[in-house]
């Protein structure tokens, strides 16, 4: 089992690296072409470019050379013999990301997806919820885009925002906070790659096929592809945030994590909109200002609040009220702290973890000696007491009283 977990760690590393590389390639190309579309300027009326059907061009300098990209409104007069297609970046990003879902979450669903305080699911049920969210997300989004509402971009955007937040809410009622977040991101990512696979590339193929047959291409295919491409542009910043959210338990472990995610998504869209307008030559600072204000509000809302340490055991023994016990409880000695950590944390956070699915301690943090426990006291307090994000899915059944004892020990100096 140790070798299997070790092999899975290596697979995780390599596939995650691939996902990062292909994601950079896809997002980079997407951002560049949106910038290009928003930055090109129409040629002078009656010029050679205008007569050739060029709708816009620009000059740029980069890497020691000059570039002159030109865009044809529908198609050039002749089909070029060497035509580059931008598709494999998107496909490889989704395939590698979907593979990571299996490696990190589905392979170890009991630890990474299930929180019995949220829903007492089996591993197959948790995986089914995750996969189902990807399918439901794409069907709803694609159906909406193909409906008459698809022609009203503003209303479409509002409906999709409400839908995504609603899906986040539903997922947090079935999965652990971390798994719920990552599946919202995977759902949006599936919409993005679905746009490329089902609309953008097929539309471009129809344009090319028409030219090969000597026909005039139908511009509707280009318009539909352009719309989905713009959607992908606005989806990008929220997806990127969600993909790194597993490092920030302060968001996904919150009681209203779905609402926080909605606020963060809104901020990302507003900031992206500012850059899209900027490419058009319009500067609208109210959009990034609103985005930053939302993020600041989220930071204030989820900021940890000082709290007295409860001591139900002490209160019961002395007849004190809970409020009186808060003030009078003494921190537990280190022997008790070590016993809690050994029972609730060391199965994962050890030089040789015993929890199935873990070949090494998460984030390299270990608690299997007194020195390491004291050294990582702040991390223990933050994750187990303040955020209550650890143990993952509370799979070792740490109690509220034990969390309080750890908090009291840390507050007293962690000695």
CSV table of N, CA, C and O in Angstrom, one decimal, residues 27-94:
chain,number,residue,atom,x,y,z
A,27,UNK,N,-5.2,29.3,-21.6
A,27,UNK,CA,-5.6,30.6,-21.1
A,27,UNK,C,-4.8,31.7,-21.8
A,27,UNK,O,-5.3,32.8,-22.2
A,28,UNK,N,-3.5,31.5,-22.0
A,28,UNK,CA,-2.7,32.5,-22.7
A,28,UNK,C,-3.2,32.8,-24.1
A,28,UNK,O,-3.3,33.9,-24.5
A,29,UNK,N,-3.5,31.7,-24.9
A,29,UNK,CA,-4.1,31.9,-26.2
A,29,UNK,C,-5.4,32.6,-26.1
A,29,UNK,O,-5.7,33.5,-26.9
A,30,UNK,N,-6.3,32.2,-25.2
A,30,UNK,CA,-7.6,32.8,-25.1
A,30,UNK,C,-7.5,34.3,-24.7
A,30,UNK,O,-8.2,35.1,-25.4
A,31,UNK,N,-6.7,34.6,-23.8
A,31,UNK,CA,-6.5,36.0,-23.4
A,31,UNK,C,-5.9,36.9,-24.6
A,31,UNK,O,-6.3,38.0,-24.8
A,32,UNK,N,-5.0,36.2,-25.3
A,32,UNK,CA,-4.4,37.0,-26.4
A,32,UNK,C,-5.4,37.3,-27.5
A,32,UNK,O,-5.5,38.4,-28.0
A,33,UNK,N,-6.2,36.3,-27.9
A,33,UNK,CA,-7.2,36.5,-28.9
A,33,UNK,C,-8.3,37.4,-28.5
A,33,UNK,O,-8.8,38.2,-29.4
A,34,UNK,N,-8.7,37.4,-27.3
A,34,UNK,CA,-9.7,38.4,-26.8
A,34,UNK,C,-9.1,39.8,-26.9
A,34,UNK,O,-9.7,40.7,-27.4
A,35,UNK,N,-7.8,39.9,-26.4
A,35,UNK,CA,-7.2,41.2,-26.5
A,35,UNK,C,-7.1,41.6,-28.0
A,35,UNK,O,-7.3,42.8,-28.3
A,36,UNK,N,-6.7,40.7,-28.9
A,36,UNK,CA,-6.5,41.0,-30.3
A,36,UNK,C,-7.9,41.5,-30.9
A,36,UNK,O,-7.9,42.5,-31.6
A,37,UNK,N,-9.0,40.8,-30.6
A,37,UNK,CA,-10.3,41.2,-31.1
A,37,UNK,C,-10.7,42.6,-30.7
A,37,UNK,O,-11.3,43.3,-31.4
A,38,UNK,N,-10.3,42.9,-29.4
A,38,UNK,CA,-10.7,44.2,-28.9
A,38,UNK,C,-9.8,45.3,-29.3
A,38,UNK,O,-10.1,46.5,-29.1
A,39,UNK,N,-8.6,44.9,-29.8
A,39,UNK,CA,-7.6,46.0,-30.1
A,39,UNK,C,-7.4,46.3,-31.5
A,39,UNK,O,-6.9,47.3,-31.9
A,40,UNK,N,-7.8,45.4,-32.4
A,40,UNK,CA,-7.7,45.7,-33.9
A,40,UNK,C,-8.5,46.9,-34.3
A,40,UNK,O,-9.6,47.1,-33.7
A,41,UNK,N,-8.0,47.6,-35.3
A,41,UNK,CA,-8.7,48.7,-35.8
A,41,UNK,C,-9.1,48.5,-37.3
A,41,UNK,O,-8.3,47.9,-38.0
A,42,UNK,N,-10.2,49.0,-37.7
A,42,UNK,CA,-10.6,48.8,-39.1
A,42,UNK,C,-9.7,49.5,-40.1
A,42,UNK,O,-9.2,50.6,-39.7
A,43,UNK,N,-9.5,48.9,-41.3
A,43,UNK,CA,-8.6,49.6,-42.2
A,43,UNK,C,-9.3,50.8,-42.8
A,43,UNK,O,-10.6,51.0,-42.7
A,44,UNK,N,-8.6,51.7,-43.5
A,44,UNK,CA,-9.2,52.8,-44.1
A,44,UNK,C,-10.2,52.4,-45.2
A,44,UNK,O,-9.8,51.5,-46.0
A,45,UNK,N,-11.3,53.0,-45.4
A,45,UNK,CA,-12.2,52.7,-46.5
A,45,UNK,C,-11.6,52.8,-47.8
A,45,UNK,O,-10.9,53.8,-48.1
A,46,UNK,N,-11.8,51.8,-48.7
A,46,UNK,CA,-11.2,51.9,-50.0
A,46,UNK,C,-9.8,51.4,-50.1
A,46,UNK,O,-9.2,51.3,-51.2
A,47,UNK,N,-9.1,51.1,-48.9
A,47,UNK,CA,-7.7,50.6,-49.0
A,47,UNK,C,-7.7,49.2,-49.5
A,47,UNK,O,-8.7,48.5,-49.6
A,48,UNK,N,-6.5,48.7,-49.8
A,48,UNK,CA,-6.3,47.3,-50.2
A,48,UNK,C,-6.8,46.3,-49.2
A,48,UNK,O,-7.4,45.3,-49.6
A,49,UNK,N,-6.5,46.6,-47.9
A,49,UNK,CA,-7.0,45.7,-46.9
A,49,UNK,C,-8.5,45.6,-46.9
A,49,UNK,O,-9.1,44.6,-46.7
A,50,UNK,N,-9.2,46.8,-47.0
A,50,UNK,CA,-10.6,46.8,-47.0
A,50,UNK,C,-11.2,46.0,-48.1
A,50,UNK,O,-12.2,45.3,-48.0
A,51,UNK,N,-10.6,46.2,-49.3
A,51,UNK,CA,-11.0,45.5,-50.5
A,51,UNK,C,-10.8,44.0,-50.4
A,51,UNK,O,-11.6,43.2,-51.0
A,52,UNK,N,-9.8,43.5,-49.6
A,52,UNK,CA,-9.6,42.1,-49.4
A,52,UNK,C,-10.5,41.5,-48.4
A,52,UNK,O,-10.5,40.3,-48.2
A,53,UNK,N,-11.3,42.3,-47.7
A,53,UNK,CA,-12.2,41.8,-46.7
A,53,UNK,C,-11.7,41.8,-45.3
A,53,UNK,O,-12.3,41.2,-44.4
A,54,UNK,N,-10.6,42.5,-45.0
A,54,UNK,CA,-10.0,42.6,-43.7
A,54,UNK,C,-10.9,43.5,-42.9
A,54,UNK,O,-11.1,44.7,-43.2
A,55,UNK,N,-11.3,43.0,-41.7
A,55,UNK,CA,-12.2,43.8,-40.9
A,55,UNK,C,-11.4,44.6,-39.8
A,55,UNK,O,-11.9,45.6,-39.3
A,56,UNK,N,-10.2,44.2,-39.6
A,56,UNK,CA,-9.3,44.9,-38.6
A,56,UNK,C,-7.9,44.4,-38.6
A,56,UNK,O,-7.6,43.3,-39.0
A,57,UNK,N,-7.0,45.2,-38.2
A,57,UNK,CA,-5.6,44.9,-38.1
A,57,UNK,C,-4.9,45.7,-37.0
A,57,UNK,O,-5.5,46.6,-36.5
A,58,UNK,N,-3.7,45.3,-36.6
A,58,UNK,CA,-2.9,46.1,-35.7
A,58,UNK,C,-1.4,45.7,-36.0
A,58,UNK,O,-1.1,44.7,-36.5
A,59,UNK,N,-0.6,46.6,-35.6
A,59,UNK,CA,0.8,46.4,-35.6
A,59,UNK,C,1.3,46.3,-34.1
A,59,UNK,O,0.9,47.0,-33.2
A,60,UNK,N,2.2,45.3,-34.0
A,60,UNK,CA,2.8,45.1,-32.6
A,60,UNK,C,4.3,44.8,-32.7
A,60,UNK,O,4.7,44.3,-33.8
A,61,UNK,N,5.0,45.0,-31.7
A,61,UNK,CA,6.4,44.7,-31.7
A,61,UNK,C,6.6,43.8,-30.4
A,61,UNK,O,6.2,44.1,-29.3
A,62,UNK,N,7.4,42.7,-30.7
A,62,UNK,CA,7.6,41.7,-29.6
A,62,UNK,C,8.8,40.8,-29.9
A,62,UNK,O,8.9,40.4,-31.1
A,63,UNK,N,9.6,40.6,-29.0
A,63,UNK,CA,10.7,39.7,-29.2
A,63,UNK,C,11.7,40.1,-30.3
A,63,UNK,O,12.2,39.2,-31.0
A,64,UNK,N,11.8,41.4,-30.5
A,64,UNK,CA,12.8,41.9,-31.5
A,64,UNK,C,12.2,41.9,-32.9
A,64,UNK,O,12.9,42.1,-33.9
A,65,UNK,N,10.9,41.7,-33.1
A,65,UNK,CA,10.3,41.7,-34.4
A,65,UNK,C,9.0,42.4,-34.5
A,65,UNK,O,8.4,42.7,-33.4
A,66,UNK,N,8.5,42.8,-35.7
A,66,UNK,CA,7.2,43.4,-35.9
A,66,UNK,C,6.2,42.4,-36.4
A,66,UNK,O,6.5,41.6,-37.2
A,67,UNK,N,5.0,42.6,-35.9
A,67,UNK,CA,3.9,41.7,-36.3
A,67,UNK,C,2.7,42.5,-36.8
A,67,UNK,O,2.4,43.6,-36.2
A,68,UNK,N,2.0,41.9,-37.8
A,68,UNK,CA,0.9,42.6,-38.3
A,68,UNK,C,-0.3,41.7,-38.5
A,68,UNK,O,-0.6,41.3,-39.6
A,69,UNK,N,-0.9,41.3,-37.4
A,69,UNK,CA,-2.1,40.4,-37.5
A,69,UNK,C,-3.3,41.1,-38.1
A,69,UNK,O,-3.5,42.3,-37.9
A,70,UNK,N,-4.0,40.3,-39.0
A,70,UNK,CA,-5.2,40.9,-39.6
A,70,UNK,C,-6.4,39.9,-39.4
A,70,UNK,O,-6.2,38.7,-39.4
A,71,UNK,N,-7.6,40.4,-39.3
A,71,UNK,CA,-8.7,39.6,-39.1
A,71,UNK,C,-9.7,39.8,-40.2
A,71,UNK,O,-10.1,41.0,-40.5
A,72,UNK,N,-10.2,38.7,-40.8
A,72,UNK,CA,-11.2,38.8,-41.8
A,72,UNK,C,-12.6,38.6,-41.2
A,72,UNK,O,-12.8,37.7,-40.4
A,73,UNK,N,-13.5,39.4,-41.6
A,73,UNK,CA,-14.8,39.4,-41.0
A,73,UNK,C,-15.5,38.0,-41.1
A,73,UNK,O,-16.1,37.5,-40.1
A,74,UNK,N,-15.4,37.4,-42.3
A,74,UNK,CA,-16.0,36.0,-42.4
A,74,UNK,C,-14.8,35.1,-42.9
A,74,UNK,O,-14.6,34.1,-42.2
A,75,UNK,N,-14.2,35.4,-44.0
A,75,UNK,CA,-13.2,34.5,-44.5
A,75,UNK,C,-12.3,35.2,-45.5
A,75,UNK,O,-12.8,36.2,-46.1
A,76,UNK,N,-11.1,34.8,-45.7
A,76,UNK,CA,-10.3,35.4,-46.8
A,76,UNK,C,-10.8,34.9,-48.2
A,76,UNK,O,-11.6,34.0,-48.2
A,77,UNK,N,-10.2,35.5,-49.2
A,77,UNK,CA,-10.7,35.1,-50.6
A,77,UNK,C,-10.2,33.7,-50.9
A,77,UNK,O,-10.9,32.9,-51.6
A,78,UNK,N,-9.1,33.3,-50.4
A,78,UNK,CA,-8.6,31.9,-50.6
A,78,UNK,C,-8.2,31.3,-49.3
A,78,UNK,O,-7.7,31.9,-48.3
A,79,UNK,N,-8.4,30.0,-49.2
A,79,UNK,CA,-8.1,29.3,-48.0
A,79,UNK,C,-6.6,29.0,-47.9
A,79,UNK,O,-6.0,28.5,-48.8
A,80,UNK,N,-5.9,29.4,-46.8
A,80,UNK,CA,-4.5,29.2,-46.7
A,80,UNK,C,-4.2,27.7,-46.7
A,80,UNK,O,-5.0,26.9,-46.1
A,81,UNK,N,-3.0,27.4,-47.2
A,81,UNK,CA,-2.6,25.9,-47.2
A,81,UNK,C,-2.2,25.5,-45.8
A,81,UNK,O,-2.3,24.4,-45.4
A,82,UNK,N,-1.7,26.5,-45.0
A,82,UNK,CA,-1.2,26.2,-43.6
A,82,UNK,C,-2.1,27.0,-42.6
A,82,UNK,O,-1.9,28.2,-42.5
A,83,UNK,N,-3.0,26.3,-42.0
A,83,UNK,CA,-3.9,27.0,-41.1
A,83,UNK,C,-3.8,26.3,-39.7
A,83,UNK,O,-4.0,25.1,-39.5
A,84,UNK,N,-3.5,27.2,-38.7
A,84,UNK,CA,-3.3,26.7,-37.4
A,84,UNK,C,-4.6,26.7,-36.6
A,84,UNK,O,-5.4,27.6,-36.6
A,85,UNK,N,-4.9,25.6,-35.9
A,85,UNK,CA,-6.1,25.5,-35.1
A,85,UNK,C,-5.7,25.5,-33.6
A,85,UNK,O,-4.8,24.8,-33.2
A,86,UNK,N,-6.5,26.2,-32.8
A,86,UNK,CA,-6.2,26.3,-31.3
A,86,UNK,C,-7.3,25.4,-30.7
A,86,UNK,O,-8.4,25.9,-30.4
A,87,UNK,N,-6.9,24.2,-30.4
A,87,UNK,CA,-7.9,23.3,-29.8
A,87,UNK,C,-7.3,22.3,-28.8
A,87,UNK,O,-7.8,22.1,-27.7
A,88,UNK,N,-6.1,21.9,-29.1
A,88,UNK,CA,-5.5,20.9,-28.2
A,88,UNK,C,-5.1,21.4,-26.8
A,88,UNK,O,-5.0,20.7,-25.9
A,89,UNK,N,-4.8,22.7,-26.8
A,89,UNK,CA,-4.6,23.3,-25.5
A,89,UNK,C,-5.8,23.1,-24.5
A,89,UNK,O,-5.6,22.8,-23.4
A,90,UNK,N,-7.0,23.4,-25.1
A,90,UNK,CA,-8.2,23.2,-24.3
A,90,UNK,C,-8.4,21.8,-23.9
A,90,UNK,O,-8.7,21.4,-22.7
A,91,UNK,N,-8.3,20.9,-24.9
A,91,UNK,CA,-8.6,19.5,-24.7
A,91,UNK,C,-7.6,18.9,-23.6
A,91,UNK,O,-8.0,18.2,-22.7
A,92,UNK,N,-6.3,19.2,-23.8
A,92,UNK,CA,-5.3,18.7,-22.9
A,92,UNK,C,-5.5,19.2,-21.4
A,92,UNK,O,-5.3,18.5,-20.5
A,93,UNK,N,-5.9,20.5,-21.3
A,93,UNK,CA,-6.2,21.0,-20.0
A,93,UNK,C,-7.3,20.3,-19.3
A,93,UNK,O,-7.2,19.9,-18.1
A,94,UNK,N,-8.4,20.1,-20.0
A,94,UNK,CA,-9.6,19.4,-19.4
A,94,UNK,C,-9.2,17.9,-19.1
A,94,UNK,O,-9.6,17.5,-18.0
